Amino acid sequence: MTERTFSILKPDATRRNITGKINAVIEEAGLRIVAQRRVHLTEAQAKKFYEVHAERPFYGELVAQMTAEPVVVQVLEAEGAVAKYREVMGATNPDNAAEGTIRKLFALSIGENSVHGSDSLENAGIEIAQFFTDADIVG
Ligand code: CMP
């Protein structure tokens, strides 16, 4: 089934000017970038986006990192896009990420791990709606 998933190219990627390199990996994997916008997240936006992690010890640092530099928010489309993008991203901790994955290629640490991708189709819908309207997405 054709799905849409939500992606963020994180501040460590914009800071190092490697968003194009990451997009190349995304596109080579067969994911289509059907919406994309560069945005500097406010603290309120980052806190809301990562609300599920509010009780985790790394929450404060996560919010600080996500608001330190601009990000690129994206909608990616493909057959089975949610699982496909998680495979392309690799494990959250780059030390555990498989060869050829975005995090293996580019991530600096578990916090500065270059990309975020939705963990389920349901969350993809919720996350996409935080940044894009239907009119923004051109499949
Ligand atoms: P992401 O997929 O954006 O979802 C939550 C983020 O928290 C995760 O990627 C990591 O970048 C960040 N993070 C920082 N420390 C940890 C940790 N110990 N465990 C999981 N995620 C962490």
mmCIF file with all atom_site columns, C-alpha atoms and ligand atoms in Angstrom:
data_model
loop_
_atom_site.group_PDB
_atom_site.id
_atom_site.type_symbol
_atom_site.label_atom_id
_atom_site.label_alt_id
_atom_site.label_comp_id
_atom_site.label_asym_id
_atom_site.label_entity_id
_atom_site.label_seq_id
_atom_site.pdbx_PDB_ins_code
_atom_site.Cartn_x
_atom_site.Cartn_y
_atom_site.Cartn_z
_atom_site.occupancy
_atom_site.B_iso_or_equiv
_atom_site.pdbx_formal_charge
_atom_site.auth_seq_id
_atom_site.auth_comp_id
_atom_site.auth_asym_id
_atom_site.auth_atom_id
_atom_site.pdbx_PDB_model_num
ATOM   1   C CA  . MET A 1 1   ? 0.000  0.000  0.000  1.00 0.00 ? 1   MET A CA  1
ATOM   2   C CA  . THR A 1 2   ? 1.260  3.492  -0.822 1.00 0.00 ? 2   THR A CA  1
ATOM   3   C CA  . GLU A 1 3   ? 1.943  5.254  2.460  1.00 0.00 ? 3   GLU A CA  1
ATOM   4   C CA  . ARG A 1 4   ? 3.228  8.595  3.647  1.00 0.00 ? 4   ARG A CA  1
ATOM   5   C CA  . THR A 1 5   ? 5.652  9.017  6.503  1.00 0.00 ? 5   THR A CA  1
ATOM   6   C CA  . PHE A 1 6   ? 7.010  12.086 8.256  1.00 0.00 ? 6   PHE A CA  1
ATOM   7   C CA  . SER A 1 7   ? 10.716 12.911 8.289  1.00 0.00 ? 7   SER A CA  1
ATOM   8   C CA  . ILE A 1 8   ? 12.907 15.543 9.910  1.00 0.00 ? 8   ILE A CA  1
ATOM   9   C CA  . LEU A 1 9   ? 16.439 16.306 8.775  1.00 0.00 ? 9   LEU A CA  1
ATOM   10  C CA  . LYS A 1 10  ? 17.792 17.424 12.132 1.00 0.00 ? 10  LYS A CA  1
ATOM   11  C CA  . PRO A 1 11  ? 19.933 20.428 13.136 1.00 0.00 ? 11  PRO A CA  1
ATOM   12  C CA  . ASP A 1 12  ? 23.190 18.449 12.913 1.00 0.00 ? 12  ASP A CA  1
ATOM   13  C CA  . ALA A 1 13  ? 22.371 17.923 9.206  1.00 0.00 ? 13  ALA A CA  1
ATOM   14  C CA  . THR A 1 14  ? 21.486 21.548 8.392  1.00 0.00 ? 14  THR A CA  1
ATOM   15  C CA  . ARG A 1 15  ? 24.518 22.781 10.371 1.00 0.00 ? 15  ARG A CA  1
ATOM   16  C CA  . ARG A 1 16  ? 26.863 20.581 8.299  1.00 0.00 ? 16  ARG A CA  1
ATOM   17  C CA  . ASN A 1 17  ? 25.046 21.466 5.027  1.00 0.00 ? 17  ASN A CA  1
ATOM   18  C CA  . ILE A 1 18  ? 24.422 17.787 4.182  1.00 0.00 ? 18  ILE A CA  1
ATOM   19  C CA  . THR A 1 19  ? 20.642 17.826 3.632  1.00 0.00 ? 19  THR A CA  1
ATOM   20  C CA  . GLY A 1 20  ? 21.147 17.159 -0.084 1.00 0.00 ? 20  GLY A CA  1
ATOM   21  C CA  . LYS A 1 21  ? 23.347 14.147 0.630  1.00 0.00 ? 21  LYS A CA  1
ATOM   22  C CA  . ILE A 1 22  ? 20.676 12.751 2.959  1.00 0.00 ? 22  ILE A CA  1
ATOM   23  C CA  . ASN A 1 23  ? 17.939 13.431 0.392  1.00 0.00 ? 23  ASN A CA  1
ATOM   24  C CA  . ALA A 1 24  ? 19.978 11.494 -2.164 1.00 0.00 ? 24  ALA A CA  1
ATOM   25  C CA  . VAL A 1 25  ? 19.964 8.418  0.115  1.00 0.00 ? 25  VAL A CA  1
ATOM   26  C CA  . ILE A 1 26  ? 16.224 8.843  0.680  1.00 0.00 ? 26  ILE A CA  1
ATOM   27  C CA  . GLU A 1 27  ? 15.498 9.071  -3.053 1.00 0.00 ? 27  GLU A CA  1
ATOM   28  C CA  . GLU A 1 28  ? 17.842 6.231  -3.995 1.00 0.00 ? 28  GLU A CA  1
ATOM   29  C CA  . ALA A 1 29  ? 15.835 4.028  -1.604 1.00 0.00 ? 29  ALA A CA  1
ATOM   30  C CA  . GLY A 1 30  ? 12.701 4.768  -3.643 1.00 0.00 ? 30  GLY A CA  1
ATOM   31  C CA  . LEU A 1 31  ? 11.073 7.205  -1.245 1.00 0.00 ? 31  LEU A CA  1
ATOM   32  C CA  . ARG A 1 32  ? 9.578  10.282 -2.962 1.00 0.00 ? 32  ARG A CA  1
ATOM   33  C CA  . ILE A 1 33  ? 9.845  13.665 -1.180 1.00 0.00 ? 33  ILE A CA  1
ATOM   34  C CA  . VAL A 1 34  ? 6.270  14.926 -1.739 1.00 0.00 ? 34  VAL A CA  1
ATOM   35  C CA  . ALA A 1 35  ? 6.510  17.886 0.677  1.00 0.00 ? 35  ALA A CA  1
ATOM   36  C CA  . GLN A 1 36  ? 9.496  19.647 2.205  1.00 0.00 ? 36  GLN A CA  1
ATOM   37  C CA  . ARG A 1 37  ? 10.083 22.850 4.177  1.00 0.00 ? 37  ARG A CA  1
ATOM   38  C CA  . ARG A 1 38  ? 12.950 24.328 6.153  1.00 0.00 ? 38  ARG A CA  1
ATOM   39  C CA  . VAL A 1 39  ? 11.873 25.624 9.574  1.00 0.00 ? 39  VAL A CA  1
ATOM   40  C CA  . HIS A 1 40  ? 13.514 26.756 12.790 1.00 0.00 ? 40  HIS A CA  1
ATOM   41  C CA  . LEU A 1 41  ? 11.463 24.941 15.441 1.00 0.00 ? 41  LEU A CA  1
ATOM   42  C CA  . THR A 1 42  ? 10.308 26.930 18.450 1.00 0.00 ? 42  THR A CA  1
ATOM   43  C CA  . GLU A 1 43  ? 10.726 25.405 21.892 1.00 0.00 ? 43  GLU A CA  1
ATOM   44  C CA  . ALA A 1 44  ? 6.940  24.963 22.039 1.00 0.00 ? 44  ALA A CA  1
ATOM   45  C CA  . GLN A 1 45  ? 6.896  23.090 18.705 1.00 0.00 ? 45  GLN A CA  1
ATOM   46  C CA  . ALA A 1 46  ? 9.764  20.788 19.717 1.00 0.00 ? 46  ALA A CA  1
ATOM   47  C CA  . LYS A 1 47  ? 8.253  20.070 23.125 1.00 0.00 ? 47  LYS A CA  1
ATOM   48  C CA  . LYS A 1 48  ? 4.898  19.199 21.574 1.00 0.00 ? 48  LYS A CA  1
ATOM   49  C CA  . PHE A 1 49  ? 6.460  17.066 18.840 1.00 0.00 ? 49  PHE A CA  1
ATOM   50  C CA  . TYR A 1 50  ? 8.466  15.012 21.370 1.00 0.00 ? 50  TYR A CA  1
ATOM   51  C CA  . GLU A 1 51  ? 5.754  15.008 24.074 1.00 0.00 ? 51  GLU A CA  1
ATOM   52  C CA  . VAL A 1 52  ? 5.895  11.179 24.296 1.00 0.00 ? 52  VAL A CA  1
ATOM   53  C CA  . HIS A 1 53  ? 9.471  11.490 25.574 1.00 0.00 ? 53  HIS A CA  1
ATOM   54  C CA  . ALA A 1 54  ? 8.654  14.181 28.185 1.00 0.00 ? 54  ALA A CA  1
ATOM   55  C CA  . GLU A 1 55  ? 9.529  11.913 31.119 1.00 0.00 ? 55  GLU A CA  1
ATOM   56  C CA  . ARG A 1 56  ? 12.772 10.591 29.592 1.00 0.00 ? 56  ARG A CA  1
ATOM   57  C CA  . PRO A 1 57  ? 16.066 11.899 31.003 1.00 0.00 ? 57  PRO A CA  1
ATOM   58  C CA  . PHE A 1 58  ? 17.203 13.138 27.579 1.00 0.00 ? 58  PHE A CA  1
ATOM   59  C CA  . TYR A 1 59  ? 14.059 15.238 26.899 1.00 0.00 ? 59  TYR A CA  1
ATOM   60  C CA  . GLY A 1 60  ? 15.609 18.610 27.827 1.00 0.00 ? 60  GLY A CA  1
ATOM   61  C CA  . GLU A 1 61  ? 18.704 18.011 25.721 1.00 0.00 ? 61  GLU A CA  1
ATOM   62  C CA  . LEU A 1 62  ? 16.571 16.697 22.844 1.00 0.00 ? 62  LEU A CA  1
ATOM   63  C CA  . VAL A 1 63  ? 14.439 19.866 22.807 1.00 0.00 ? 63  VAL A CA  1
ATOM   64  C CA  . ALA A 1 64  ? 17.566 22.048 23.058 1.00 0.00 ? 64  ALA A CA  1
ATOM   65  C CA  . GLN A 1 65  ? 19.239 20.210 20.151 1.00 0.00 ? 65  GLN A CA  1
ATOM   66  C CA  . MET A 1 66  ? 16.130 20.300 17.957 1.00 0.00 ? 66  MET A CA  1
ATOM   67  C CA  . THR A 1 67  ? 15.785 24.074 18.373 1.00 0.00 ? 67  THR A CA  1
ATOM   68  C CA  . ALA A 1 68  ? 19.483 24.961 18.060 1.00 0.00 ? 68  ALA A CA  1
ATOM   69  C CA  . GLU A 1 69  ? 19.534 25.219 14.251 1.00 0.00 ? 69  GLU A CA  1
ATOM   70  C CA  . PRO A 1 70  ? 16.922 24.931 11.482 1.00 0.00 ? 70  PRO A CA  1
ATOM   71  C CA  . VAL A 1 71  ? 15.496 21.557 10.468 1.00 0.00 ? 71  VAL A CA  1
ATOM   72  C CA  . VAL A 1 72  ? 13.953 20.301 7.229  1.00 0.00 ? 72  VAL A CA  1
ATOM   73  C CA  . VAL A 1 73  ? 10.515 18.740 7.674  1.00 0.00 ? 73  VAL A CA  1
ATOM   74  C CA  . GLN A 1 74  ? 9.385  16.350 4.956  1.00 0.00 ? 74  GLN A CA  1
ATOM   75  C CA  . VAL A 1 75  ? 6.638  14.012 3.837  1.00 0.00 ? 75  VAL A CA  1
ATOM   76  C CA  . LEU A 1 76  ? 7.968  10.874 2.141  1.00 0.00 ? 76  LEU A CA  1
ATOM   77  C CA  . GLU A 1 77  ? 5.808  8.611  -0.030 1.00 0.00 ? 77  GLU A CA  1
ATOM   78  C CA  . ALA A 1 78  ? 6.349  5.003  -1.103 1.00 0.00 ? 78  ALA A CA  1
ATOM   79  C CA  . GLU A 1 79  ? 4.940  1.509  -0.825 1.00 0.00 ? 79  GLU A CA  1
ATOM   80  C CA  . GLY A 1 80  ? 5.291  0.758  2.877  1.00 0.00 ? 80  GLY A CA  1
ATOM   81  C CA  . ALA A 1 81  ? 6.955  4.154  3.459  1.00 0.00 ? 81  ALA A CA  1
ATOM   82  C CA  . VAL A 1 82  ? 6.962  3.960  7.277  1.00 0.00 ? 82  VAL A CA  1
ATOM   83  C CA  . ALA A 1 83  ? 8.951  0.723  7.501  1.00 0.00 ? 83  ALA A CA  1
ATOM   84  C CA  . LYS A 1 84  ? 11.041 1.547  4.441  1.00 0.00 ? 84  LYS A CA  1
ATOM   85  C CA  . TYR A 1 85  ? 12.219 4.871  5.900  1.00 0.00 ? 85  TYR A CA  1
ATOM   86  C CA  . ARG A 1 86  ? 13.004 3.293  9.271  1.00 0.00 ? 86  ARG A CA  1
ATOM   87  C CA  . GLU A 1 87  ? 15.190 0.790  7.425  1.00 0.00 ? 87  GLU A CA  1
ATOM   88  C CA  . VAL A 1 88  ? 16.905 3.577  5.459  1.00 0.00 ? 88  VAL A CA  1
ATOM   89  C CA  . MET A 1 89  ? 17.504 5.623  8.622  1.00 0.00 ? 89  MET A CA  1
ATOM   90  C CA  . GLY A 1 90  ? 19.097 2.774  10.577 1.00 0.00 ? 90  GLY A CA  1
ATOM   91  C CA  . ALA A 1 91  ? 19.121 2.285  14.349 1.00 0.00 ? 91  ALA A CA  1
ATOM   92  C CA  . THR A 1 92  ? 18.581 5.319  16.629 1.00 0.00 ? 92  THR A CA  1
ATOM   93  C CA  . ASN A 1 93  ? 22.087 4.894  18.032 1.00 0.00 ? 93  ASN A CA  1
ATOM   94  C CA  . PRO A 1 94  ? 24.525 5.218  15.100 1.00 0.00 ? 94  PRO A CA  1
ATOM   95  C CA  . ASP A 1 95  ? 26.834 2.692  16.793 1.00 0.00 ? 95  ASP A CA  1
ATOM   96  C CA  . ASN A 1 96  ? 24.141 0.087  16.074 1.00 0.00 ? 96  ASN A CA  1
ATOM   97  C CA  . ALA A 1 97  ? 23.138 1.320  12.616 1.00 0.00 ? 97  ALA A CA  1
ATOM   98  C CA  . ALA A 1 98  ? 23.668 -0.970 9.612  1.00 0.00 ? 98  ALA A CA  1
ATOM   99  C CA  . GLU A 1 99  ? 26.111 -0.116 6.826  1.00 0.00 ? 99  GLU A CA  1
ATOM   100 C CA  . GLY A 1 100 ? 24.686 2.218  4.192  1.00 0.00 ? 100 GLY A CA  1
ATOM   101 C CA  . THR A 1 101 ? 21.966 3.653  6.429  1.00 0.00 ? 101 THR A CA  1
ATOM   102 C CA  . ILE A 1 102 ? 21.653 7.420  6.909  1.00 0.00 ? 102 ILE A CA  1
ATOM   103 C CA  . ARG A 1 103 ? 22.609 7.227  10.572 1.00 0.00 ? 103 ARG A CA  1
ATOM   104 C CA  . LYS A 1 104 ? 25.617 5.010  9.868  1.00 0.00 ? 104 LYS A CA  1
ATOM   105 C CA  . LEU A 1 105 ? 26.735 7.390  7.127  1.00 0.00 ? 105 LEU A CA  1
ATOM   106 C CA  . PHE A 1 106 ? 26.054 10.731 8.817  1.00 0.00 ? 106 PHE A CA  1
ATOM   107 C CA  . ALA A 1 107 ? 24.976 10.615 12.497 1.00 0.00 ? 107 ALA A CA  1
ATOM   108 C CA  . LEU A 1 108 ? 27.281 12.051 15.154 1.00 0.00 ? 108 LEU A CA  1
ATOM   109 C CA  . SER A 1 109 ? 25.668 10.539 18.259 1.00 0.00 ? 109 SER A CA  1
ATOM   110 C CA  . ILE A 1 110 ? 22.363 9.153  19.546 1.00 0.00 ? 110 ILE A CA  1
ATOM   111 C CA  . GLY A 1 111 ? 21.117 12.727 20.055 1.00 0.00 ? 111 GLY A CA  1
ATOM   112 C CA  . GLU A 1 112 ? 22.596 14.204 16.889 1.00 0.00 ? 112 GLU A CA  1
ATOM   113 C CA  . ASN A 1 113 ? 21.416 11.332 14.739 1.00 0.00 ? 113 ASN A CA  1
ATOM   114 C CA  . SER A 1 114 ? 20.642 13.380 11.610 1.00 0.00 ? 114 SER A CA  1
ATOM   115 C CA  . VAL A 1 115 ? 17.074 12.191 10.962 1.00 0.00 ? 115 VAL A CA  1
ATOM   116 C CA  . HIS A 1 116 ? 13.739 11.420 12.560 1.00 0.00 ? 116 HIS A CA  1
ATOM   117 C CA  . GLY A 1 117 ? 11.101 9.169  10.987 1.00 0.00 ? 117 GLY A CA  1
ATOM   118 C CA  . SER A 1 118 ? 7.633  8.184  12.174 1.00 0.00 ? 118 SER A CA  1
ATOM   119 C CA  . ASP A 1 119 ? 7.437  4.858  14.025 1.00 0.00 ? 119 ASP A CA  1
ATOM   120 C CA  . SER A 1 120 ? 3.935  3.921  12.836 1.00 0.00 ? 120 SER A CA  1
ATOM   121 C CA  . LEU A 1 121 ? 1.393  4.864  10.166 1.00 0.00 ? 121 LEU A CA  1
ATOM   122 C CA  . GLU A 1 122 ? -0.832 6.344  12.847 1.00 0.00 ? 122 GLU A CA  1
ATOM   123 C CA  . ASN A 1 123 ? 1.959  8.552  14.212 1.00 0.00 ? 123 ASN A CA  1
ATOM   124 C CA  . ALA A 1 124 ? 2.932  9.508  10.664 1.00 0.00 ? 124 ALA A CA  1
ATOM   125 C CA  . GLY A 1 125 ? -0.520 11.024 10.182 1.00 0.00 ? 125 GLY A CA  1
ATOM   126 C CA  . ILE A 1 126 ? -0.304 12.874 13.496 1.00 0.00 ? 126 ILE A CA  1
ATOM   127 C CA  . GLU A 1 127 ? 3.214  14.181 12.807 1.00 0.00 ? 127 GLU A CA  1
ATOM   128 C CA  . ILE A 1 128 ? 2.496  15.231 9.198  1.00 0.00 ? 128 ILE A CA  1
ATOM   129 C CA  . ALA A 1 129 ? -0.519 17.228 10.393 1.00 0.00 ? 129 ALA A CA  1
ATOM   130 C CA  . GLN A 1 130 ? 1.695  19.208 12.802 1.00 0.00 ? 130 GLN A CA  1
ATOM   131 C CA  . PHE A 1 131 ? 3.609  20.714 9.871  1.00 0.00 ? 131 PHE A CA  1
ATOM   132 C CA  . PHE A 1 132 ? 1.682  20.284 6.605  1.00 0.00 ? 132 PHE A CA  1
ATOM   133 C CA  . THR A 1 133 ? -1.812 20.726 5.220  1.00 0.00 ? 133 THR A CA  1
ATOM   134 C CA  . ASP A 1 134 ? -3.153 18.469 2.455  1.00 0.00 ? 134 ASP A CA  1
ATOM   135 C CA  . ALA A 1 135 ? -2.524 21.293 -0.039 1.00 0.00 ? 135 ALA A CA  1
ATOM   136 C CA  . ASP A 1 136 ? 1.199  21.325 0.830  1.00 0.00 ? 136 ASP A CA  1
ATOM   137 C CA  . ILE A 1 137 ? 1.628  17.687 -0.189 1.00 0.00 ? 137 ILE A CA  1
ATOM   138 C CA  . VAL A 1 138 ? 2.012  17.121 -3.908 1.00 0.00 ? 138 VAL A CA  1
ATOM   139 C CA  . GLY A 1 139 ? 2.261  13.434 -4.715 1.00 0.00 ? 139 GLY A CA  1
HETATM 140 P P1  . CMP B 2 .   ? 14.101 10.363 17.211 1.00 0.00 ? 1   CMP B P1  1
HETATM 141 O O1  . CMP B 2 .   ? 13.749 9.282  16.256 1.00 0.00 ? 1   CMP B O1  1
HETATM 142 O O2  . CMP B 2 .   ? 13.999 11.755 16.709 1.00 0.00 ? 1   CMP B O2  1
HETATM 143 O O3  . CMP B 2 .   ? 13.192 10.225 18.522 1.00 0.00 ? 1   CMP B O3  1
HETATM 144 C C1  . CMP B 2 .   ? 13.618 10.685 19.785 1.00 0.00 ? 1   CMP B C1  1
HETATM 145 C C2  . CMP B 2 .   ? 15.037 11.136 19.808 1.00 0.00 ? 1   CMP B C2  1
HETATM 146 O O4  . CMP B 2 .   ? 15.637 11.260 21.074 1.00 0.00 ? 1   CMP B O4  1
HETATM 147 C C3  . CMP B 2 .   ? 15.881 10.104 19.108 1.00 0.00 ? 1   CMP B C3  1
HETATM 148 O O5  . CMP B 2 .   ? 15.613 10.131 17.720 1.00 0.00 ? 1   CMP B O5  1
HETATM 149 C C4  . CMP B 2 .   ? 17.285 10.518 19.529 1.00 0.00 ? 1   CMP B C4  1
HETATM 150 O O6  . CMP B 2 .   ? 17.866 11.451 18.656 1.00 0.00 ? 1   CMP B O6  1
HETATM 151 C C5  . CMP B 2 .   ? 17.044 11.238 20.870 1.00 0.00 ? 1   CMP B C5  1
HETATM 152 N N1  . CMP B 2 .   ? 17.709 10.566 21.978 1.00 0.00 ? 1   CMP B N1  1
HETATM 153 C C6  . CMP B 2 .   ? 18.672 11.112 22.746 1.00 0.00 ? 1   CMP B C6  1
HETATM 154 N N2  . CMP B 2 .   ? 19.082 10.247 23.690 1.00 0.00 ? 1   CMP B N2  1
HETATM 155 C C7  . CMP B 2 .   ? 18.368 9.109  23.505 1.00 0.00 ? 1   CMP B C7  1
HETATM 156 C C8  . CMP B 2 .   ? 18.347 7.842  24.164 1.00 0.00 ? 1   CMP B C8  1
HETATM 157 N N3  . CMP B 2 .   ? 19.145 7.560  25.207 1.00 0.00 ? 1   CMP B N3  1
HETATM 158 N N4  . CMP B 2 .   ? 17.484 6.901  23.713 1.00 0.00 ? 1   CMP B N4  1
HETATM 159 C C9  . CMP B 2 .   ? 16.652 7.180  22.652 1.00 0.00 ? 1   CMP B C9  1
HETATM 160 N N5  . CMP B 2 .   ? 16.638 8.361  22.002 1.00 0.00 ? 1   CMP B N5  1
HETATM 161 C C10 . CMP B 2 .   ? 17.484 9.309  22.414 1.00 0.00 ? 1   CMP B C10 1
#
